[in-house]
Coordinates of C-alpha atoms in Angstrom, one line a residue:
Chain A
X757 CA 88.8 103.9 -106.1
X758 CA 85.3 105.3 -105.8
X759 CA 86.0 108.9 -106.4
X760 CA 83.7 109.9 -103.6
X761 CA 85.1 112.2 -100.9
X762 CA 86.3 110.2 -97.9
X763 CA 85.8 111.6 -94.4
X764 CA 87.9 110.5 -91.4
X765 CA 86.7 111.5 -88.0
X766 CA 85.0 110.0 -84.9
X767 CA 81.5 108.6 -85.3
X768 CA 79.9 111.8 -84.1
X769 CA 79.3 115.4 -85.0
X770 CA 82.2 117.4 -83.7
X771 CA 83.9 119.5 -86.3
X772 CA 83.0 117.2 -89.2
X773 CA 79.3 117.6 -89.0
X774 CA 79.3 120.9 -90.9
X775 CA 81.2 119.2 -93.7
X776 CA 78.7 116.3 -93.8
X777 CA 75.9 118.9 -94.0
X778 CA 77.5 120.8 -96.9
X779 CA 78.3 117.7 -98.9
X780 CA 74.8 116.3 -98.3
X781 CA 73.2 119.7 -99.2
X782 CA 75.2 119.7 -102.5
X783 CA 74.0 116.2 -103.2
X784 CA 77.5 114.7 -103.0
X785 CA 77.8 111.1 -101.7
X786 CA 80.7 110.4 -99.4
X787 CA 82.4 107.6 -97.5
X788 CA 83.3 107.7 -93.8
X789 CA 86.1 106.2 -91.8
X790 CA 85.4 106.3 -88.0
X791 CA 88.2 106.6 -85.5
X792 CA 87.4 104.4 -82.6
X793 CA 90.8 103.9 -80.9
X794 CA 93.8 105.9 -80.0
X795 CA 95.9 103.4 -82.0
X796 CA 93.9 104.1 -85.2
X797 CA 94.5 107.9 -84.7
X798 CA 98.2 107.4 -84.1
X799 CA 98.5 105.3 -87.2
X800 CA 97.1 108.0 -89.5
X801 CA 99.4 110.6 -87.8
X802 CA 102.4 108.3 -88.4
X803 CA 101.6 107.7 -92.0
X804 CA 101.6 111.4 -92.7
X805 CA 97.9 111.8 -93.6
X806 CA 97.2 114.6 -91.3
X807 CA 99.0 117.9 -92.1
X808 CA 98.8 119.2 -88.6
X809 CA 98.2 115.9 -86.9
X810 CA 94.5 116.7 -86.5
X811 CA 91.2 115.6 -87.9
X812 CA 88.9 116.3 -89.6
X813 CA 90.5 114.8 -92.7
X814 CA 88.7 114.8 -96.0
X815 CA 90.2 113.1 -99.0
X816 CA 88.8 114.9 -102.0
X817 CA 90.0 115.4 -105.6
X818 CA 93.4 113.9 -104.9
X819 CA 94.0 116.1 -101.8
X820 CA 94.2 115.1 -98.1
X821 CA 92.4 118.2 -96.8
X822 CA 92.5 119.2 -93.2
X823 CA 91.2 122.3 -91.3
X824 CA 87.5 122.5 -91.2
X825 CA 87.2 126.0 -92.7
X826 CA 89.5 125.2 -95.6
X827 CA 87.6 122.0 -96.4
X828 CA 84.2 123.8 -96.3
X829 CA 85.4 126.7 -98.5
X830 CA 86.7 124.2 -101.0
X831 CA 83.4 122.3 -101.1
X832 CA 81.4 125.5 -101.3
X833 CA 83.5 126.8 -104.2
X834 CA 83.4 123.5 -106.0
X835 CA 79.7 123.0 -105.8
X836 CA 78.7 126.7 -106.5
X837 CA 77.5 127.4 -103.0
X838 CA 79.8 130.4 -102.6
X839 CA 78.0 133.2 -104.4
X840 CA 78.6 134.7 -107.8
X841 CA 81.5 137.2 -107.0
X842 CA 83.9 138.4 -104.4
X843 CA 81.4 140.6 -102.6
X844 CA 78.8 137.8 -102.3
X845 CA 81.6 135.5 -101.1
X846 CA 82.5 138.1 -98.5
X847 CA 78.9 138.2 -97.2
X848 CA 78.7 134.4 -97.1
X849 CA 82.0 134.2 -95.2
X850 CA 80.9 136.8 -92.7
X851 CA 77.6 135.0 -92.0
X852 CA 79.3 131.6 -91.8
X853 CA 82.0 132.9 -89.4
X854 CA 79.3 134.3 -87.1
X855 CA 77.3 131.1 -87.1
X856 CA 80.5 129.1 -86.5
X857 CA 81.2 131.2 -83.4
X858 CA 77.7 130.1 -82.1
X859 CA 78.3 126.5 -83.1
X860 CA 81.6 126.5 -81.3
X861 CA 79.8 127.1 -78.0
X862 CA 77.6 124.1 -78.8
X863 CA 80.6 122.1 -79.8
X864 CA 82.4 122.7 -76.5
X865 CA 79.3 122.3 -74.3
X866 CA 79.5 118.5 -73.7
X867 CA 83.0 119.0 -72.4
X868 CA 82.2 121.7 -69.9
X869 CA 82.4 120.6 -66.2
X870 CA 78.9 119.7 -64.7
X871 CA 78.9 122.8 -62.6
X872 CA 79.4 125.1 -65.6
X873 CA 76.8 123.5 -67.8
X874 CA 73.8 125.6 -66.8
X875 CA 75.7 128.8 -67.2
X876 CA 77.0 127.7 -70.6
X877 CA 73.5 126.7 -71.7
X878 CA 72.3 130.2 -70.8
X879 CA 75.2 131.7 -72.8
X880 CA 74.2 129.7 -75.8
X881 CA 70.6 130.8 -75.5
X882 CA 71.6 134.5 -74.9
X883 CA 74.0 134.6 -77.8
X884 CA 71.6 132.9 -80.2
X885 CA 68.7 135.1 -79.2
X886 CA 70.5 138.4 -78.9
X887 CA 73.6 138.3 -81.2
X888 CA 73.2 135.8 -84.0
X889 CA 69.6 135.0 -84.9
X890 CA 68.5 138.7 -85.0
X891 CA 71.1 139.3 -87.8
X892 CA 69.7 136.6 -90.0
X893 CA 66.1 137.5 -89.2
X894 CA 66.9 141.0 -90.3
X895 CA 68.7 139.9 -93.5
X896 CA 65.8 137.8 -94.6
X897 CA 63.3 140.5 -93.7
X898 CA 65.1 143.2 -95.5
X899 CA 65.4 141.5 -98.9
X900 CA 62.4 139.3 -98.6
X901 CA 64.2 136.5 -100.5
X902 CA 64.3 132.8 -99.7
X903 CA 68.1 132.6 -99.3
X904 CA 70.5 134.7 -97.3
X905 CA 72.8 135.9 -100.1
X906 CA 72.2 136.7 -103.8
X907 CA 68.8 135.1 -104.0
X908 CA 70.5 131.7 -104.4
X909 CA 71.1 128.7 -102.2
X910 CA 74.6 129.0 -100.6
X911 CA 76.9 127.7 -97.9
X912 CA 75.5 130.4 -95.6
X913 CA 72.0 128.9 -95.8
X914 CA 73.3 125.4 -95.0
X915 CA 75.3 126.6 -92.0
X916 CA 72.3 128.5 -90.7
X917 CA 69.8 125.6 -90.9
X918 CA 72.4 123.4 -89.2
X919 CA 72.8 126.0 -86.4
X920 CA 69.1 126.5 -85.9
X921 CA 68.5 122.8 -85.5
X922 CA 71.5 122.4 -83.2
X923 CA 70.4 125.3 -80.9
X924 CA 66.8 124.0 -80.9
X925 CA 68.0 120.7 -79.5
X926 CA 69.2 122.6 -76.5
X927 CA 66.7 125.5 -76.4
X928 CA 63.5 124.2 -78.1
X929 CA 61.6 127.5 -78.2
X930 CA 64.6 129.6 -79.4
X931 CA 62.9 130.6 -82.7
X932 CA 59.8 132.0 -81.0
X933 CA 60.8 135.6 -81.6
X934 CA 62.0 135.0 -85.2
X935 CA 59.2 134.5 -87.7
X936 CA 61.4 134.8 -90.8
X937 CA 63.8 132.1 -89.4
X938 CA 60.8 129.8 -88.7
X939 CA 59.8 130.0 -92.3
X940 CA 63.5 129.7 -93.4
X941 CA 63.8 126.5 -91.3
X942 CA 60.8 124.9 -92.9
X943 CA 61.9 126.0 -96.4
X944 CA 65.4 124.6 -96.0
X945 CA 64.2 121.4 -94.3
X946 CA 62.1 120.7 -97.4
X947 CA 64.9 121.2 -100.0
X948 CA 65.3 117.7 -101.4
X949 CA 68.9 117.1 -100.5
X950 CA 68.5 118.5 -97.0
X951 CA 65.2 116.7 -96.5
X952 CA 67.0 113.4 -97.3
X953 CA 69.9 114.3 -94.9
X954 CA 67.3 114.9 -92.1
X955 CA 65.8 111.5 -92.5
X956 CA 66.9 108.4 -90.5
X957 CA 69.6 106.4 -92.1
X958 CA 71.4 109.4 -93.5
X959 CA 75.1 110.2 -92.6
X960 CA 73.8 112.9 -90.1
X961 CA 75.1 112.1 -86.7
X962 CA 73.1 112.3 -83.4
X963 CA 73.7 114.9 -80.7
X964 CA 76.8 114.0 -78.6
X965 CA 76.2 111.7 -75.7
X966 CA 78.4 110.5 -72.9
X967 CA 79.9 107.7 -75.0
X968 CA 80.9 110.3 -77.6
X969 CA 82.6 112.5 -75.0
X970 CA 84.4 109.5 -73.6
X971 CA 85.6 108.5 -77.1
X972 CA 86.9 112.0 -77.7
X973 CA 88.8 112.2 -74.4
X974 CA 90.2 108.7 -75.0
X975 CA 91.4 109.3 -78.6
X976 CA 92.6 112.9 -78.3
X977 CA 93.6 112.7 -74.6
X978 CA 92.2 116.2 -73.8
Chain B
X204 CA 84.0 157.0 -103.6
X205 CA 86.6 154.3 -103.1
X206 CA 88.6 155.8 -100.2
X207 CA 91.1 153.9 -98.1
X208 CA 90.0 150.9 -96.1
X209 CA 89.4 152.0 -92.5
X210 CA 90.2 149.6 -89.6
X211 CA 88.3 149.6 -86.3
X212 CA 90.1 147.9 -83.4
X213 CA 92.1 148.6 -80.3
X214 CA 95.6 150.0 -80.7
X215 CA 97.3 146.6 -80.7
X216 CA 97.8 143.4 -82.7
X217 CA 95.1 141.1 -81.6
X218 CA 92.9 139.8 -84.4
X219 CA 93.5 142.8 -86.6
X220 CA 97.2 142.4 -87.1
X221 CA 97.0 139.8 -89.8
X222 CA 94.8 142.1 -91.8
X223 CA 97.3 145.0 -91.4
X224 CA 100.0 142.6 -92.7
X225 CA 97.9 141.7 -95.8
X226 CA 96.9 145.3 -96.7
X227 CA 100.5 146.5 -96.2
X228 CA 102.0 143.7 -98.3
X229 CA 99.5 144.5 -101.0
X230 CA 100.6 148.1 -100.9
X231 CA 97.2 149.3 -99.8
X232 CA 97.2 152.4 -97.6
X233 CA 94.7 152.2 -94.8
X234 CA 93.3 154.3 -91.9
X235 CA 92.8 153.2 -88.4
X236 CA 90.3 154.3 -85.8
X237 CA 91.3 153.0 -82.4
X238 CA 89.0 151.8 -79.7
X239 CA 90.5 153.2 -76.5
X240 CA 87.6 152.8 -74.0
X241 CA 84.4 150.8 -73.6
X242 CA 82.4 153.8 -74.8
X243 CA 84.1 153.7 -78.2
X244 CA 83.0 150.0 -78.7
X245 CA 79.5 150.8 -77.4
X246 CA 79.2 153.6 -79.9
X247 CA 80.1 151.3 -82.8
X248 CA 77.6 148.8 -81.6
X249 CA 74.8 151.4 -81.1
X250 CA 75.4 152.9 -84.5
X251 CA 74.8 149.4 -86.0
X252 CA 78.3 149.2 -87.5
X253 CA 79.2 145.7 -86.1
X254 CA 77.3 142.8 -87.6
X255 CA 77.9 140.6 -84.6
X256 CA 78.7 143.4 -82.1
X257 CA 82.4 142.5 -82.4
X258 CA 85.6 143.9 -83.8
X259 CA 87.7 143.6 -86.0
X260 CA 85.6 145.7 -88.4
X261 CA 87.0 147.0 -91.7
X262 CA 85.2 149.5 -93.9
X263 CA 86.2 148.5 -97.4
X264 CA 84.5 148.9 -100.8
X265 CA 81.3 150.1 -99.3
X266 CA 81.0 147.2 -96.8
X267 CA 81.5 147.1 -93.1
X268 CA 83.3 143.8 -92.9
X269 CA 83.6 141.8 -89.7
X270 CA 85.1 138.4 -88.8
X271 CA 88.9 138.4 -89.3
X272 CA 88.9 135.3 -91.6
X273 CA 86.2 136.8 -93.9
X274 CA 88.1 140.1 -94.1
X275 CA 91.4 138.3 -94.8
X276 CA 89.9 136.2 -97.5
X277 CA 88.3 139.2 -99.2
X278 CA 91.6 141.2 -99.2
X279 CA 93.6 138.2 -100.3
X280 CA 91.3 137.6 -103.3
X281 CA 91.0 141.2 -104.2
X282 CA 94.8 141.7 -104.4
X283 CA 95.6 138.4 -106.1
X284 CA 97.1 136.8 -103.0
X285 CA 94.8 133.8 -103.1
X286 CA 96.3 131.5 -105.8
X287 CA 95.1 131.0 -109.3
X288 CA 92.3 128.4 -108.8
X289 CA 90.2 126.5 -106.3
X290 CA 92.9 124.0 -105.5
X291 CA 95.6 126.6 -104.8
X292 CA 93.1 128.4 -102.7
X293 CA 92.5 125.2 -100.7
X294 CA 96.3 124.9 -100.0
X295 CA 96.5 128.5 -99.0
X296 CA 93.5 128.1 -96.7
X297 CA 95.0 125.0 -95.1
X298 CA 98.3 126.7 -94.5
X299 CA 96.7 129.9 -93.2
X300 CA 94.5 127.9 -90.8
X301 CA 97.6 126.3 -89.4
X302 CA 99.4 129.5 -88.7
X303 CA 96.2 131.0 -87.4
X304 CA 96.1 128.2 -84.8
X305 CA 99.7 128.8 -83.8
X306 CA 99.3 132.6 -83.6
X307 CA 96.1 132.1 -81.7
X308 CA 98.0 130.3 -78.9
X309 CA 100.6 133.0 -78.8
X310 CA 98.0 135.8 -78.7
X311 CA 96.3 134.2 -75.7
X312 CA 99.5 133.9 -73.6
X313 CA 99.4 137.4 -72.0
X314 CA 95.8 136.9 -70.9
X315 CA 96.4 133.6 -69.1
X316 CA 97.0 133.3 -65.4
X317 CA 100.6 134.0 -64.4
X318 CA 101.1 130.5 -62.9
X319 CA 100.2 128.8 -66.2
X320 CA 102.5 131.0 -68.4
X321 CA 105.5 128.8 -68.3
X322 CA 103.6 125.7 -69.2
X323 CA 101.7 127.5 -72.0
X324 CA 104.9 129.0 -73.4
X325 CA 106.5 125.5 -73.4
X326 CA 103.4 124.2 -75.3
X327 CA 103.6 127.0 -77.9
X328 CA 107.3 126.2 -78.5
X329 CA 106.6 122.5 -78.8
X330 CA 103.7 123.0 -81.2
X331 CA 105.7 125.5 -83.3
X332 CA 108.6 123.2 -83.6
X333 CA 106.9 119.8 -83.9
X334 CA 103.5 120.5 -85.4
X335 CA 103.6 123.7 -87.5
X336 CA 107.0 124.7 -88.7
X337 CA 107.9 121.2 -90.0
X338 CA 104.9 121.4 -92.3
X339 CA 106.1 124.6 -94.0
X340 CA 109.7 123.6 -94.0
X341 CA 108.7 120.4 -95.9
X342 CA 106.4 122.3 -98.3
X343 CA 109.4 124.5 -99.3
X344 CA 111.7 121.6 -99.4
X345 CA 109.4 119.4 -101.6
X346 CA 109.0 122.0 -104.4
X347 CA 112.2 124.0 -103.9
X348 CA 110.3 127.3 -104.7
X349 CA 110.4 130.6 -103.0
X350 CA 106.7 130.6 -102.0
X351 CA 104.5 128.1 -100.4
X352 CA 101.8 127.8 -103.1
X353 CA 102.0 128.1 -106.9
X354 CA 105.4 129.7 -107.1
X355 CA 103.8 133.0 -106.3
X356 CA 103.5 135.2 -103.2
X357 CA 100.2 134.5 -101.5
X358 CA 98.4 135.1 -98.2
X359 CA 100.0 131.8 -96.9
X360 CA 103.5 133.3 -97.2
X361 CA 102.5 136.6 -95.5
X362 CA 100.8 134.7 -92.7
X363 CA 103.8 132.4 -92.2
X364 CA 106.2 135.3 -92.0
X365 CA 104.0 136.9 -89.4
X366 CA 103.8 133.7 -87.4
X367 CA 107.6 133.2 -87.6
X368 CA 108.3 136.6 -86.2
X369 CA 105.7 136.2 -83.5
X370 CA 107.2 132.8 -82.5
X371 CA 110.7 134.3 -82.5
X372 CA 109.5 136.8 -80.0
X373 CA 108.7 133.8 -77.8
X374 CA 112.0 132.1 -78.4
X375 CA 114.6 133.9 -80.6
X376 CA 116.2 130.8 -81.9
X377 CA 113.0 128.9 -82.6
X378 CA 113.9 128.5 -86.3
X379 CA 117.3 126.8 -85.5
X380 CA 116.2 123.5 -86.9
X381 CA 114.5 125.0 -90.0
X382 CA 117.0 126.2 -92.6
X383 CA 114.5 126.7 -95.3
X384 CA 112.2 128.7 -93.1
X385 CA 115.2 130.9 -92.2
X386 CA 115.9 131.5 -95.8
X387 CA 112.2 132.1 -96.4
X388 CA 112.1 134.6 -93.6
X389 CA 115.1 136.5 -95.0
X390 CA 113.7 136.5 -98.5
X391 CA 110.1 137.5 -97.7
X392 CA 111.2 140.2 -95.3
X393 CA 112.9 141.9 -98.2
X394 CA 109.9 142.1 -100.4
X395 CA 109.6 146.0 -100.7
X396 CA 106.1 146.4 -99.2
X397 CA 106.9 144.0 -96.4
X398 CA 110.3 145.5 -95.7
X399 CA 108.5 148.9 -95.4
X400 CA 106.0 147.4 -93.0
X401 CA 108.8 146.0 -90.8
X402 CA 110.4 149.4 -90.4
X403 CA 109.7 151.7 -87.4
X404 CA 106.9 154.1 -88.1
X405 CA 104.8 151.7 -90.0
X406 CA 101.3 150.6 -88.9
X407 CA 102.6 147.4 -87.5
X408 CA 101.8 147.1 -83.9
X409 CA 104.2 146.0 -81.1
X410 CA 103.6 143.0 -78.8
X411 CA 101.1 143.7 -76.1
X412 CA 102.3 145.0 -72.8
X413 CA 100.7 144.9 -69.3
X414 CA 99.0 148.2 -69.9
X415 CA 97.5 146.9 -73.2
X416 CA 96.3 143.7 -71.5
X417 CA 94.5 145.8 -68.9
X418 CA 92.9 148.0 -71.5
X419 CA 91.7 145.1 -73.6
X420 CA 90.2 143.4 -70.6
X421 CA 88.4 146.6 -69.7
X422 CA 87.1 147.4 -73.2
X423 CA 85.9 143.8 -74.0
X424 CA 84.8 142.8 -70.5
X425 CA 87.1 139.9 -70.2

C-alpha cells in the first residue's frame, strides 16, 4: 500500500480535475484509476465503493471519499490551504463556490447540443467577464497582496488559476480587461508545484474532446 | 455590534431554507428581508451587496456572505455542528452533499415543464429510495447511534431531516422501507429548537405554490 491518495474517474478533466489541481498544488503525489468501460463502473458500484454510486472517488487516509466539494474541502484543510480561521475559510469558500459556478458552465459545455454551443460560449464569456473575474480583480487590487485571502496561498488561488486557464482555452483574450488577474496568472503559474503541474507529462488532463464526451455518455449513459 | 444575522431572499424555501434550518437548530434568532420584486434584487446588486450578483445573501458577523454552501459551512462551524476534527467534517460534508443533491432535484420540480413532472417525480422517488436514503439508513445501522457522525448532532443530521420531510411531501410513505430513518425523524424532530422550528408561526417556509413559482421566475428572469 503506497499511502498516496488514489483517484478513480475517467481519463479526462470532468469533476476530478479540480482535485488533481489541488493535490498537485499541495505537492501531493497521487495515483489514478481510469474508468474506461461501463462494466468497470458497475463493478465499483457493486462492491460498495461509491457512497452515492457516483464518481469522483478519492481514497485518502483510509476513507473512500466522494462528492467533489467534500473531497476538496478535506484536502484544503489537511494541507493548510484553507485559511487561518473561520472567517478566512468563509472567504475562501465564497470565492471557490463562485468560481465553481463558472467552471460548471465549462464542464457542461461539451455536452450541449451543437445548435446551443455558440450561445453557451457567449454565456461563459459574459459571466467570466461581467460577474466573476471583476470580483477577483477587485479583491487583488484592494489589498495589493499576491494571494486572494490572508496574504497566503490557499485553495481559492488554485481554483482561480484553474478557472482562468480553462476560460482562456475557450475565450483567449478574456483577461484583457483584468491587469491584476494577468499578473496573478503569471505568478501562480510560476509557483513550483503549479509550474510542474502545467508541464507535459503531469497528471493534468487535456481539454475534453469528442472521444471524452463519447466515453462519458457510454459509461454514465446520460 | 453583533446583531442578529439578516437573510436576504425571496419569501420561500429555495436555497435559503437549509440556512434557516441550521440557524433555527442552533437556537440563533435571525431577521429576514424578502425580495418581492425585481427592483428589490436590483437594489441589492446596485448597492454592491451581492458578491456574485446572487442571493442567498446572509449578513452575519460583519460579512455579507453569499453562496449557500459557504454560508452553511460557516454557520455549522460557528455553532459546533461540524464535527470535532477534519475527518468528521469530511463525513458531514459527504452526507450533506448527498442530501443537497436530492433536495436540489425536489426544488427544481415546480419549475419543470408540466409534461415532464410525472417522470421527474418518479426519478426523485427512485433516487431517494435507492441512492440516498439507503446510505443514511446504513450509517445509522452500522454504528447504532442517534446521530450520523461522531455521536453528536451535526449539520448532516439537520440536513437529513430537512430532506426527509421534503421527500415525504413528494410521497408520504417514502420512508416505509427505512425503519432507522423513521426513528431518526421522530427523534430529531423532538430536539427542542427543531421542534420549535417545525411549529406553525416559525420562520420555516411552506412548499412553493404556483404564485410563488411565477414570482421567482419574474424576479430572477428564469
